[in-house]
Amino acid sequence: MTALLLRDLKLSVRAGGGALIGVLFFMTVVAVIPFGVGPDLNLLSRIGPAIVWIGALLSALLGLDRLFQTEREDGSLDLLLMQEHPLVLTVLVKCLAHWLGNGLPLVIASPLLGLFMNMDEVAIGATMLTLLVGTPALTFIGAVGAAVAVALPRGGLLVSILVLPLAIPVLIFGVSASYAAVEDPAPFMPPFLILVAITMFFAVLGPLGAALALRNAGD
Amino acid sequence: MTALLLRDLKLSVRAGGGALIGVLFFMTVVAVIPFGVGPDLNLLSRIGPAIVWIGALLSALLGLDRLFQTEREDGSLDLLLMQEHPLVLTVLVKCLAHWLGNGLPLVIASPLLGLFMNMDEVAIGATMLTLLVGTPALTFIGAVGAAVAVALPRGGLLVSILVLPLAIPVLIFGVSASYAAVEDPAPFMPPFLILVAITMFFAVLGPLGAALALRNAGD
Amino acid sequence: MIKILMKVSSMRLLAENLSARRGEDLIFTDISFDLGAGESLVLTGRNGSGKSTLLRVVAGLLHAETGRVSWISESSESGMRAAEACHYLGHRNAMKAELTVFENLGFWKDFLGDAEDGKGISPGEAAESVGLGGIIHLPFGYLSAGQQRRMAFAKLLVAYRPVWILDEPTAALDVSAEAVFTELIKAHLAAGGILLAATHQPLGLENARELRMAGFAGVTEERW
Amino acid sequence: MIKILMKVSSMRLLAENLSARRGEDLIFTDISFDLGAGESLVLTGRNGSGKSTLLRVVAGLLHAETGRVSWISESSESGMRAAEACHYLGHRNAMKAELTVFENLGFWKDFLGDAEDGKGISPGEAAESVGLGGIIHLPFGYLSAGQQRRMAFAKLLVAYRPVWILDEPTAALDVSAEAVFTELIKAHLAAGGILLAATHQPLGLENARELRMAGFAGVTEERW
Amino acid sequence: MTHTFYIAMSYAVAAVVILCLIAWTWLDGRARQKELAELEASGIRRRSAQPTGDAA
Amino acid sequence: MTESLAISKFSDLANPTRFLALAARILPWMAAATVIVFAIGLYLSFTTEGDYQQGATVRIMYVHVPSAWLSMMCYTVMAVSAIGTLVWRHPLADVSHKAAAPLGAAFTLIALATGSLWGKPMWGTWWVWDARLTSVFVLFLMYLGLIALNRAMDDPSRAARVSAVLILVGFVNIPIIKFSVDWWNTLHQPASVIRMGGPTIDQEFLWPLLIMAIAFTLLFFTLHVMAMRNEIWRRRVAAQRRMAARLAGREA
Ligand code: HEM
Ligand SMILES: Nc1ncnc2c1ncn2[C@@H]1O[C@H](COP(=O)(O)OP(=O)(O)OP(=O)(O)O)[C@@H](O)[C@H]1O
Ligand SMILES: Nc1ncnc2c1ncn2[C@@H]1O[C@H](COP(=O)(O)OP(=O)(O)OP(=O)(O)O)[C@@H](O)[C@H]1O
Ligand SMILES: [Mg+2]
Ligand SMILES: [Mg+2]
């Protein structure tokens, strides 16, 4: 299993360049918003957490749809499916590798973008923390879509639509927890704990669903 | 050449890509935004054009990086390269097909999304116009990246570095032209004309660059 | 000696009444076989007669419409899926073009692990056995078609599995490589392995059983 | 009669002093040949000896290190690239799995067009010639490996090109299909075509010239 | 605009959508039945419906 | 023969022919019942008094709420069929969830449209991004996505299995729709009929609402059975055509 993790990490550095494209895209999204909002620093810092979260959501989905497609095209998927390791575990490890390659860099880059958006330290910290907890859920949800995409000849986009609705709750609680950390009346913990729960929930449901889809895509 | 255009359009419709799906994805992306920003209608309508443009950028870029990769993987690229049609023309036609299949539906769907974002008629019209003019540029820029990706087996990183910086000016002028149409002091024409110029420029440079990269990809 | 024979012969790959569908067409019906240690079954037949389909069913990659495949061995618990005792070499090579041959083979060695009562050899030795020891450091994508096929075969050697399921293993190979493959397969059989292969060219195995596939066995229209 | 012969014999595919590199290795040096109408050249050699590389150089898909390939014919202007007179059938089939066979063949027919003094046949007839007339409406991805290869060959028939460059055309084919291919190739040669093929199995052509590739011709160290 | 307008619109929208749905389902069924009848007429029928049993 | 026994048992479980016979028998009754209940429901909904708070617009409720319920119920039916597809590989389950998707999309569309038509006079806006409205919108998108998925694949049984997985994963949206008003306080009405502790709604409105709900449900089941029948016919036609093509190919 560590072998799979290492291979996938190696591939994402060597071929796809997932990390860098994700971060670049993330920065582009964040850089464009001030154009819309104008140079009103207060407003910027108000919508900051939301924008950072949206940027992260969109970049986390980039490339996720080909998580299993590449494996299928060169025949590796067949071998992965035949093993005695529970397939769920294999999927989990692949998700982990994808998150390490694509999600984690976003989390690490987020403070920088927080600064761009004129957010204060607490807000930046909270956003980073919620991203750290929330982005894995996005990967797990996306994995289901990616597994379904395997059955389709080239279903990348179709899959994103099917999957994005499920990502909405993650976004809602991530953003509201970030806001709660800054605005006094609202407590930080409840939405944050819900976010944690969502991630745990999808950490189970995502690989299960993906494994089910892979088993049934058979051709 | 029309054969190529038709085939690519057919592929984008047949294989789970295409109009319906691009638009659905676009809609989902835009639907996610209010969740992050909150249901503040004024704010929404202010950031509306930026969001619609970002959504369009993302949807236009999704899948574009594999424009030539798929052709290469099944060997079609070899045959395309061997023909007497000027290669630039082939690339242009492929770009056109990609834009017709993925870009145009976005433009057509944008008014609906404008309504969702509570934008007024002028802003919607301006956004649609700038999208119509600007999205082809994204396709052309992406084509260069796609061609380079084919040439370098491990060129993923390079492509993202190459493409996104070039796409950012398109986004910036597109967004600022849309805003200029609504906010009185800023004139609409200058940024819009720059956008037109960028598109024309890349309509020439993109296919040329892509053709050059493909010729030298040889392996 | 007798003990070894006993142990060996207790291993069986059993297929009962298999039938499979592609789209709505039944490709074959009622195929049964029973392979013991050291035995081999070669599938032949015209293009499109369902050889690859049968191999994928046995490997557990396609659902059989009826029937089942089972794997019986002394050491395995009864619930073991047949697929886990099998190596599958399909039309595609299951190697990453971006990684070197060494990385590819090393990955499969670690990931697949060894089945009980057998041990895989190291990537270097495996490449050596297929006659390509020198180019193990090259990215897989740089190899010629035949070299790629050989390295895909070397994958069978790095992790031990009693059953080999090979789909046209010798496509794209030159004559000397074909001889090498035949030797490797014979060695595997002699060590008590089982072979299930689809091929258009004789593999040069003595006493291999042959199954001729006929293709298209009807439409599953009764379902509707 | 003489006129036809004259016309036919004025067509030539000429390679002079070709050498090519892969990475930093020279794969071959100083290869020259001269093929007239109705002539064929078969490349043989071990895996990795550079057969595919030579074919890709001739097809203009790889830059030759030295030397050049030229195409001389009565009707062509002198500037014509050799590639434009060639059909290339590589290891990959150049067909889209999502489209039906008919759409695939139709696309290549329209896109490639016919070279002068020749005419391609319709997709239906082409599929018929390779023995698969019945399944032209299926998506290409649904075909078996051998059926896919046959359809890729049918592509050569829908658009006319005087030169056929074939890289292991008979891989994955059954025996009857091999015979069909041989017939088609013979017919092409009889009609004044030219054939350049790499193969591990004899194609069954009489009076085909053979070129044995040796592989690895040195390192391009002189450049440094 | 009066409340009546909104009520009328809601009922109209619901009616239109439901009627379209019914019409589509109905017409689809008719078309399929026609195809089946055509196949029957051209002598193709389900094997299980044939008197002669399986030919295999 | 044990084998033919097993086969006959299998086809007994999954026998489309039986389903067709059953459908032909009950469809007229279902259609008639739908029409009658609709007539009563519509009559009641136009004769009851208006609400003092909401005025006559409360009549919108009689189409809005049943269609909203149905949009969720349809998805639940699909989820149950999806389990049938994955666990028992029952061909009728495949047909069932494929046939239900367009119906669900239509009812969701009605709920969305009537909801916004109600929202304009009540809230002063056609659309707000609150949790319930958005989750219903998401449901609509999921229906469209499933329809698109089914169309994008041409091997029907594979398409059925894959969309079954997605249906099950997407089922998490249903509780979100149902409880969103409780989890986030929003503009939208909290549940007043289907809730723990009994309905809190006035008797006056309850009756027409319930009868309309029954009418909508009957309509759904009638259409569902019809659509399933169509789908079975469609597959039958496809199978026979393919058989004919194969036979023709043999003779040639
Ligand atoms: C597009 C906008 C709307 C959507 C998508 C929508 C959606 C829904 C849904 C899904 C339900 C069923 C909830 C359940 O059973 O718990 C529902 C029920 C209901 N809706 Fe809406 N709604 C919308 C607008 C409105 C408006 C504007 C009103 C009135 C002011 C309204 C009033 C009600 C009422 C009274 C119920 C019944 C609640 C109950 O008794 O359980 N809705 N709506
Ligand atoms: N990018 C590269 N860098 C270094 N070596 C390469 C590269 N690409 C190919 N090669 C080497 O070039 C040689 C020639 O390959 P080629 O595909 O021409 O062989 P071939 O004769 O067609 O073999 P086969 O019979 O297996 O198809 C091989 O030894 C291969 O390893
Ligand atoms: N999804 C599908 N729908 C309909 N038919 C299919 C589908 N997939 C494969 N087939 C058909 O199934 C048959 C069996 O294919 P298979 O790959 O098993 O043949 P094969 O014996 O391996 O042939 P080859 O020697 O060419 O490799 C072929 O006729 C093919 O056209
Ligand atoms: Mg095969
Ligand atoms: Mg080769």
Coordinates of N, CA and C in Angstrom, one line a residue, chain C residues 35-163:
Chain C
L35 N -8.4 -27.2 -13.9 CA -6.9 -27.2 -14.1 C -6.2 -27.5 -12.8
G36 N -5.4 -28.5 -12.8 CA -4.6 -28.8 -11.7 C -3.2 -28.3 -11.8
A37 N -2.4 -28.5 -10.8 CA -1.0 -28.0 -10.8 C -0.2 -28.5 -12.0
G38 N 0.5 -27.6 -12.7 CA 1.3 -28.0 -13.8 C 0.5 -28.2 -15.1
E39 N -0.8 -27.9 -15.1 CA -1.5 -28.1 -16.3 C -1.7 -26.7 -17.0
S40 N -2.0 -26.8 -18.3 CA -2.2 -25.5 -19.0 C -3.3 -25.7 -20.0
L41 N -4.0 -24.6 -20.2 CA -5.1 -24.6 -21.2 C -4.9 -23.4 -22.1
V42 N -4.9 -23.7 -23.4 CA -4.7 -22.7 -24.4 C -6.0 -22.4 -25.1
L43 N -6.4 -21.2 -25.2 CA -7.6 -20.8 -25.9 C -7.2 -20.4 -27.3
T44 N -7.9 -20.9 -28.3 CA -7.7 -20.5 -29.6 C -9.0 -20.1 -30.2
G45 N -9.0 -19.6 -31.4 CA -10.2 -19.2 -32.1 C -10.0 -17.9 -32.9
R46 N -11.0 -17.7 -33.7 CA -10.9 -16.5 -34.6 C -10.9 -15.2 -33.8
N47 N -10.6 -14.1 -34.5 CA -10.7 -12.8 -33.8 C -12.1 -12.6 -33.4
G48 N -12.3 -12.1 -32.2 CA -13.6 -11.8 -31.7 C -14.4 -13.0 -31.3
S49 N -13.8 -14.1 -31.1 CA -14.5 -15.3 -30.7 C -14.7 -15.4 -29.2
G50 N -14.1 -14.5 -28.4 CA -14.4 -14.4 -27.0 C -13.2 -14.9 -26.1
K51 N -12.0 -15.0 -26.7 CA -10.9 -15.5 -25.8 C -10.6 -14.5 -24.7
S52 N -10.4 -13.2 -25.1 CA -10.2 -12.2 -24.1 C -11.3 -12.2 -23.1
T53 N -12.5 -12.3 -23.5 CA -13.7 -12.2 -22.6 C -13.6 -13.3 -21.6
L54 N -13.3 -14.5 -22.0 CA -13.2 -15.6 -21.1 C -12.1 -15.4 -20.1
L55 N -11.0 -14.9 -20.5 CA -9.9 -14.7 -19.6 C -10.3 -13.6 -18.6
R56 N -11.0 -12.6 -19.0 CA -11.4 -11.5 -18.1 C -12.4 -12.1 -17.1
V57 N -13.2 -13.0 -17.5 CA -14.2 -13.5 -16.6 C -13.5 -14.4 -15.5
V58 N -12.5 -15.2 -16.0 CA -11.8 -16.0 -15.0 C -11.0 -15.1 -14.0
A59 N -10.5 -14.0 -14.6 CA -9.7 -13.1 -13.7 C -10.6 -12.3 -12.8
G60 N -11.9 -12.5 -12.9 CA -12.8 -11.7 -12.1 C -13.0 -10.3 -12.5
L61 N -12.6 -9.9 -13.7 CA -12.8 -8.5 -14.2 C -14.1 -8.3 -14.9
L62 N -14.7 -9.3 -15.3 CA -16.1 -9.2 -15.9 C -17.0 -10.1 -15.2
H63 N -18.2 -9.7 -15.0 CA -19.2 -10.6 -14.3 C -19.6 -11.7 -15.3
A64 N -19.6 -12.9 -14.8 CA -20.1 -14.0 -15.6 C -21.6 -13.9 -15.5
E65 N -22.2 -14.2 -16.7 CA -23.7 -14.2 -16.7 C -24.2 -15.4 -15.8
T66 N -23.6 -16.6 -16.0 CA -23.9 -17.7 -15.2 C -22.6 -18.4 -14.9
G67 N -22.7 -19.3 -13.9 CA -21.5 -20.1 -13.6 C -20.6 -19.4 -12.6
R68 N -19.5 -20.1 -12.2 CA -18.6 -19.5 -11.3 C -17.2 -20.1 -11.5
V69 N -16.2 -19.3 -11.0 CA -14.8 -19.7 -11.1 C -14.4 -19.9 -9.6
S70 N -13.7 -21.0 -9.3 CA -13.2 -21.1 -8.0 C -11.8 -21.6 -7.9
W71 N -11.2 -21.3 -6.8 CA -9.8 -21.6 -6.6 C -9.7 -22.5 -5.4
I72 N -9.1 -23.7 -5.5 CA -9.1 -24.6 -4.4 C -7.6 -24.9 -4.1
S73 N -7.2 -24.6 -2.9 CA -5.8 -25.0 -2.6 C -5.7 -25.3 -1.1
E74 N -4.7 -26.1 -0.8 CA -4.6 -26.5 0.6 C -4.6 -25.4 1.6
S75 N -3.7 -24.4 1.2 CA -3.5 -23.4 2.2 C -4.6 -22.3 2.2
S76 N -5.3 -22.2 1.1 CA -6.2 -21.0 1.1 C -7.5 -21.4 1.8
E77 N -8.1 -20.3 2.4 CA -9.4 -20.5 3.0 C -10.4 -20.7 1.9
S78 N -11.5 -21.3 2.2 CA -12.4 -21.6 1.1 C -13.0 -20.3 0.5
G79 N -13.0 -19.2 1.2 CA -13.6 -18.0 0.6 C -12.8 -17.2 -0.3
M80 N -11.6 -17.7 -0.6 CA -10.7 -16.9 -1.4 C -11.2 -16.7 -2.8
R81 N -11.1 -15.5 -3.3 CA -11.5 -15.3 -4.7 C -10.4 -15.9 -5.6
A82 N -10.9 -16.5 -6.7 CA -9.9 -17.0 -7.7 C -8.9 -16.0 -8.2
A83 N -9.4 -14.8 -8.3 CA -8.6 -13.7 -8.9 C -7.3 -13.5 -8.1
E84 N -7.4 -13.7 -6.8 CA -6.2 -13.4 -6.0 C -5.1 -14.4 -6.2
A85 N -5.4 -15.5 -6.8 CA -4.3 -16.5 -7.1 C -3.7 -16.3 -8.5
C86 N -4.2 -15.3 -9.2 CA -3.9 -15.1 -10.6 C -3.0 -13.9 -10.9
H87 N -2.2 -14.1 -11.9 CA -1.6 -13.0 -12.6 C -2.3 -12.8 -13.9
Y88 N -2.6 -11.5 -14.3 CA -3.3 -11.3 -15.5 C -2.5 -10.4 -16.4
L89 N -2.1 -10.9 -17.6 CA -1.4 -10.0 -18.5 C -2.3 -9.8 -19.7
G90 N -2.9 -8.7 -19.8 CA -3.9 -8.4 -20.9 C -3.3 -7.8 -22.1
H91 N -4.1 -7.2 -23.0 CA -3.6 -6.6 -24.2 C -2.8 -5.4 -23.8
R92 N -3.1 -4.7 -22.7 CA -2.4 -3.6 -22.2 C -1.4 -4.0 -21.2
N93 N -0.3 -3.2 -21.0 CA 0.8 -3.7 -20.3 C 0.8 -3.4 -18.8
A94 N -0.1 -2.5 -18.4 CA -0.2 -2.1 -16.9 C 1.1 -1.5 -16.4
M95 N 1.8 -0.7 -17.2 CA 3.0 -0.1 -16.8 C 2.9 1.4 -17.1
K96 N 3.5 2.3 -16.2 CA 3.4 3.7 -16.5 C 4.5 4.2 -17.3
A97 N 4.2 4.9 -18.4 CA 5.2 5.3 -19.4 C 6.1 6.3 -18.7
E98 N 5.7 7.0 -17.7 CA 6.5 8.1 -17.1 C 7.6 7.5 -16.1
L99 N 7.3 6.4 -15.6 CA 8.2 5.8 -14.6 C 9.2 4.9 -15.3
T100 N 10.4 4.7 -14.7 CA 11.4 3.8 -15.3 C 10.9 2.4 -15.1
V101 N 11.5 1.5 -15.9 CA 11.1 0.1 -15.8 C 11.3 -0.4 -14.4
F102 N 12.4 0.0 -13.8 CA 12.7 -0.5 -12.4 C 11.7 0.0 -11.5
E103 N 11.3 1.2 -11.6 CA 10.2 1.7 -10.7 C 8.9 1.0 -10.9
N104 N 8.6 0.7 -12.2 CA 7.4 0.0 -12.5 C 7.4 -1.4 -11.9
L105 N 8.5 -2.1 -12.1 CA 8.5 -3.5 -11.6 C 8.6 -3.5 -10.1
G106 N 9.3 -2.6 -9.6 CA 9.4 -2.5 -8.1 C 8.1 -2.2 -7.5
F107 N 7.3 -1.3 -8.1 CA 6.0 -1.1 -7.6 C 5.1 -2.3 -7.6
W108 N 5.1 -3.0 -8.7 CA 4.2 -4.2 -8.8 C 4.7 -5.2 -7.8
K109 N 6.0 -5.4 -7.6 CA 6.5 -6.4 -6.7 C 6.0 -6.0 -5.3
D110 N 6.1 -4.8 -4.9 CA 5.6 -4.4 -3.5 C 4.1 -4.5 -3.4
F111 N 3.4 -4.0 -4.4 CA 2.0 -3.9 -4.3 C 1.3 -5.3 -4.4
L112 N 1.8 -6.2 -5.3 CA 1.2 -7.5 -5.4 C 1.5 -8.4 -4.3
G113 N 2.8 -8.3 -3.9 CA 3.2 -9.3 -2.8 C 3.3 -10.7 -3.4
D114 N 3.7 -11.6 -2.6 CA 3.7 -13.0 -3.1 C 2.6 -13.8 -2.5
A115 N 2.0 -14.7 -3.3 CA 1.1 -15.7 -2.8 C 1.8 -16.7 -2.0
E116 N 1.1 -17.4 -1.1 CA 1.8 -18.4 -0.3 C 2.5 -19.4 -1.2
D117 N 3.4 -20.2 -0.6 CA 4.2 -21.1 -1.3 C 4.8 -20.7 -2.6
G118 N 5.4 -19.6 -2.6 CA 6.2 -19.1 -3.8 C 6.8 -17.8 -3.5
K119 N 7.8 -17.5 -4.3 CA 8.5 -16.2 -4.1 C 8.9 -15.6 -5.4
G120 N 8.7 -14.2 -5.5 CA 9.1 -13.6 -6.7 C 10.5 -13.2 -6.7
I121 N 11.1 -12.9 -7.9 CA 12.5 -12.5 -7.9 C 12.6 -11.0 -8.0
S122 N 13.7 -10.5 -7.9 CA 13.9 -9.0 -7.9 C 13.7 -8.4 -9.3
P123 N 13.3 -7.1 -9.4 CA 13.1 -6.5 -10.7 C 14.3 -6.7 -11.6
G124 N 15.5 -6.5 -11.1 CA 16.7 -6.7 -11.9 C 16.8 -8.1 -12.6
E125 N 16.6 -9.1 -11.7 CA 16.7 -10.5 -12.2 C 15.5 -10.7 -13.2
A126 N 14.4 -10.2 -12.9 CA 13.2 -10.4 -13.8 C 13.5 -9.9 -15.2
A127 N 14.1 -8.6 -15.2 CA 14.4 -8.0 -16.5 C 15.5 -8.9 -17.2
E128 N 16.4 -9.4 -16.4 CA 17.4 -10.2 -17.0 C 16.8 -11.5 -17.6
S129 N 15.8 -12.1 -16.9 CA 15.2 -13.3 -17.4 C 14.6 -13.1 -18.8
V130 N 14.0 -11.9 -19.0 CA 13.4 -11.7 -20.3 C 14.4 -11.1 -21.3
G131 N 15.6 -11.1 -20.9 CA 16.7 -10.7 -21.8 C 16.9 -9.2 -22.0
L132 N 16.4 -8.4 -21.0 CA 16.6 -7.0 -21.1 C 17.2 -6.4 -19.9
G133 N 18.2 -7.0 -19.3 CA 18.8 -6.6 -18.1 C 19.3 -5.2 -18.2
G134 N 19.8 -4.8 -19.4 CA 20.6 -3.6 -19.5 C 19.7 -2.3 -19.4
I135 N 18.5 -2.3 -19.7 CA 17.7 -1.1 -19.9 C 16.7 -0.8 -18.9
I136 N 17.0 -1.3 -17.7 CA 16.0 -1.2 -16.6 C 15.8 0.2 -16.1
H137 N 16.8 1.1 -16.4 CA 16.7 2.4 -15.9 C 16.0 3.4 -16.8
L138 N 15.6 2.9 -18.0 CA 14.9 3.7 -19.0 C 13.4 3.9 -18.6
P139 N 12.9 5.1 -18.9 CA 11.4 5.2 -18.7 C 10.7 4.2 -19.6
F140 N 9.7 3.6 -19.1 CA 9.0 2.5 -19.8 C 8.5 3.0 -21.2
G141 N 8.1 4.3 -21.3 CA 7.6 4.8 -22.5 C 8.6 4.9 -23.6
Y142 N 9.9 4.7 -23.3 CA 11.0 4.8 -24.3 C 11.2 3.5 -25.0
L143 N 10.6 2.4 -24.4 CA 11.0 1.1 -25.0 C 10.2 0.8 -26.3
S144 N 10.7 0.0 -27.1 CA 10.0 -0.5 -28.3 C 8.9 -1.4 -27.9
A145 N 7.9 -1.6 -28.9 CA 6.7 -2.4 -28.6 C 7.1 -3.7 -28.0
G146 N 8.0 -4.4 -28.6 CA 8.4 -5.7 -28.1 C 9.1 -5.7 -26.7
Q147 N 9.9 -4.7 -26.5 CA 10.6 -4.5 -25.2 C 9.5 -4.3 -24.1
Q148 N 8.5 -3.5 -24.5 CA 7.5 -3.2 -23.5 C 6.8 -4.5 -23.1
R149 N 6.5 -5.3 -24.1 CA 5.8 -6.5 -23.9 C 6.6 -7.4 -23.0
R150 N 7.9 -7.5 -23.2 CA 8.8 -8.3 -22.4 C 8.8 -7.9 -21.0
M151 N 8.9 -6.6 -20.8 CA 8.9 -6.1 -19.4 C 7.6 -6.3 -18.7
A152 N 6.5 -6.3 -19.5 CA 5.2 -6.6 -18.9 C 5.2 -8.0 -18.4
F153 N 5.9 -8.9 -19.2 CA 6.0 -10.3 -18.8 C 6.8 -10.4 -17.6
A154 N 7.9 -9.6 -17.5 CA 8.8 -9.7 -16.3 C 8.0 -9.4 -15.0
K155 N 6.9 -8.7 -15.2 CA 6.0 -8.4 -14.0 C 5.5 -9.7 -13.4
L156 N 5.3 -10.7 -14.2 CA 4.8 -12.0 -13.7 C 5.8 -12.6 -12.8
L157 N 7.1 -12.3 -13.0 CA 8.1 -13.0 -12.2 C 8.4 -12.3 -10.9
V158 N 8.1 -11.0 -10.8 CA 8.5 -10.3 -9.6 C 7.6 -10.7 -8.4
A159 N 6.4 -11.1 -8.7 CA 5.5 -11.5 -7.6 C 5.0 -12.9 -7.9
Y160 N 5.0 -13.8 -7.0 CA 4.6 -15.1 -7.3 C 3.0 -15.3 -7.2
R161 N 2.5 -15.9 -8.3 CA 1.1 -16.3 -8.3 C 1.1 -17.6 -9.0
P162 N 0.3 -18.6 -8.4 CA 0.3 -19.9 -9.0 C -0.4 -19.9 -10.4
V163 N -1.3 -19.1 -10.7 CA -2.0 -19.1 -12.0 C -1.6 -17.9 -12.8

